[in-house]
mmCIF file of C-alpha atoms in Angstrom:
data_model
loop_
_atom_site.group_PDB
_atom_site.id
_atom_site.type_symbol
_atom_site.label_atom_id
_atom_site.label_comp_id
_atom_site.label_asym_id
_atom_site.label_seq_id
_atom_site.Cartn_x
_atom_site.Cartn_y
_atom_site.Cartn_z
ATOM 1 C CA MET A 1 19.752 31.512 -31.340
ATOM 2 C CA LYS A 2 17.655 28.742 -32.889
ATOM 3 C CA LEU A 3 17.261 30.846 -36.018
ATOM 4 C CA ILE A 4 21.035 31.249 -36.367
ATOM 5 C CA ILE A 5 21.598 27.503 -35.958
ATOM 6 C CA LEU A 6 18.882 26.812 -38.535
ATOM 7 C CA MET A 7 20.451 29.269 -40.995
ATOM 8 C CA VAL A 8 23.918 27.743 -40.513
ATOM 9 C CA ALA A 9 22.507 24.246 -41.040
ATOM 10 C CA LEU A 10 20.725 25.366 -44.223
ATOM 11 C CA LEU A 11 23.908 27.026 -45.432
ATOM 12 C CA ILE A 12 25.881 23.819 -44.907
ATOM 13 C CA VAL A 13 23.225 21.720 -46.646
ATOM 14 C CA GLY A 14 23.118 24.203 -49.526
ATOM 15 C CA LEU A 15 26.885 24.191 -49.942
ATOM 16 C CA LEU A 16 27.017 20.403 -49.888
ATOM 17 C CA THR A 17 24.207 20.223 -52.447
ATOM 18 C CA ILE A 18 25.942 22.685 -54.759
ATOM 19 C CA GLN A 19 29.197 20.782 -54.381
ATOM 20 C CA GLN A 20 27.510 17.507 -55.336
ATOM 21 C CA MET A 21 25.637 19.013 -58.290
ATOM 22 C CA ALA A 22 28.590 20.914 -59.770
ATOM 23 C CA PRO A 23 30.251 19.294 -62.770
ATOM 24 C CA LYS A 24 33.564 17.811 -61.859
ATOM 25 C CA ALA A 25 36.623 18.510 -63.945
ATOM 26 C CA VAL A 26 38.234 15.164 -64.740
ATOM 27 C CA ALA A 27 41.510 14.824 -66.551
ATOM 28 C CA PRO A 28 41.003 13.164 -69.950
ATOM 29 C CA ASP A 29 43.460 10.386 -69.171
ATOM 30 C CA ALA A 30 41.689 9.549 -65.904
ATOM 31 C CA SER A 31 38.178 9.344 -67.324
ATOM 32 C CA ALA A 32 36.768 5.965 -68.265
ATOM 33 C CA ASP A 33 35.364 5.858 -71.773
ATOM 34 C CA LEU A 34 33.163 2.788 -71.946
ATOM 35 C CA ASN A 35 32.819 2.995 -75.719
ATOM 36 C CA SER A 36 36.540 3.325 -76.216
ATOM 37 C CA THR A 37 38.442 1.456 -78.882
ATOM 38 C CA HIS A 38 41.061 0.602 -76.261
ATOM 39 C CA THR A 39 38.996 -2.304 -74.940
ATOM 40 C CA ALA A 40 39.390 -5.823 -76.230
ATOM 41 C CA PRO A 41 37.486 -6.218 -79.503
ATOM 42 C CA ASP A 42 36.086 -9.627 -78.583
ATOM 43 C CA VAL A 43 34.283 -8.464 -75.423
ATOM 44 C CA PRO A 44 30.535 -8.977 -75.928
ATOM 45 C CA GLU A 45 28.370 -5.882 -76.027
ATOM 46 C CA VAL A 46 25.828 -5.605 -73.217
ATOM 47 C CA PRO A 47 22.268 -6.150 -74.491
ATOM 48 C CA THR A 48 19.720 -3.374 -74.456
ATOM 49 C CA ARG A 49 16.641 -5.480 -75.199
ATOM 50 C CA PRO A 50 15.318 -8.504 -73.309
ATOM 51 C CA ASP A 51 15.415 -10.760 -76.365
ATOM 52 C CA GLU A 52 19.187 -10.244 -76.660
ATOM 53 C CA VAL A 53 19.946 -11.613 -73.182
ATOM 54 C CA LYS A 54 20.249 -15.295 -74.170
ATOM 55 C CA GLN A 55 22.653 -14.489 -76.993
ATOM 56 C CA PHE A 56 24.641 -12.271 -74.632
ATOM 57 C CA GLY A 57 24.877 -15.144 -72.154
ATOM 58 C CA LYS A 58 26.289 -17.401 -74.850
ATOM 59 C CA GLU A 59 28.727 -14.754 -76.045
ATOM 60 C CA MET A 60 29.850 -13.993 -72.497
ATOM 61 C CA SER A 61 30.342 -17.678 -71.751
ATOM 62 C CA ASP A 62 32.442 -18.073 -74.899
ATOM 63 C CA TYR A 63 34.439 -14.984 -73.984
ATOM 64 C CA ILE A 64 35.101 -16.251 -70.459
ATOM 65 C CA GLN A 65 36.197 -19.637 -71.790
ATOM 66 C CA SER A 66 38.536 -18.066 -74.344
ATOM 67 C CA GLU A 67 40.063 -15.764 -71.725
ATOM 68 C CA ALA A 68 40.555 -18.718 -69.376
ATOM 69 C CA ALA A 69 42.303 -20.603 -72.168
ATOM 70 C CA LYS A 70 44.541 -17.597 -72.859
ATOM 71 C CA ARG A 71 45.454 -17.308 -69.196
ATOM 72 C CA ALA A 72 46.126 -21.032 -68.930
ATOM 73 C CA ALA A 73 48.393 -20.840 -71.974
ATOM 74 C CA ALA A 74 50.208 -17.834 -70.509
ATOM 75 C CA LEU A 75 50.619 -19.686 -67.220
ATOM 76 C CA GLU A 76 52.003 -22.745 -69.008
ATOM 77 C CA GLU A 77 54.415 -20.513 -70.913
ATOM 78 C CA ALA A 78 55.533 -18.791 -67.712
ATOM 79 C CA GLN A 79 56.089 -22.110 -65.952
ATOM 80 C CA LYS A 80 58.237 -23.417 -68.817
ATOM 81 C CA GLN A 81 60.679 -20.541 -68.439
#
């Protein structure tokens, strides 16, 4: 009886492992392409080297400020209507 329970448990673990390891079919429209041209062109690129981090911080800060200004302008425009 213990052997049967052990075999069933191993079967379940094996099936779950295979299910997790199998490639998943994702519809092309649902997949997220991080290097897509559909993103905003002014979004800073994430650094890959430690010496690029300071420049990335500056670029990200500028980007955040510009986006905040755009949103504030859009809010002002919406409130005028």
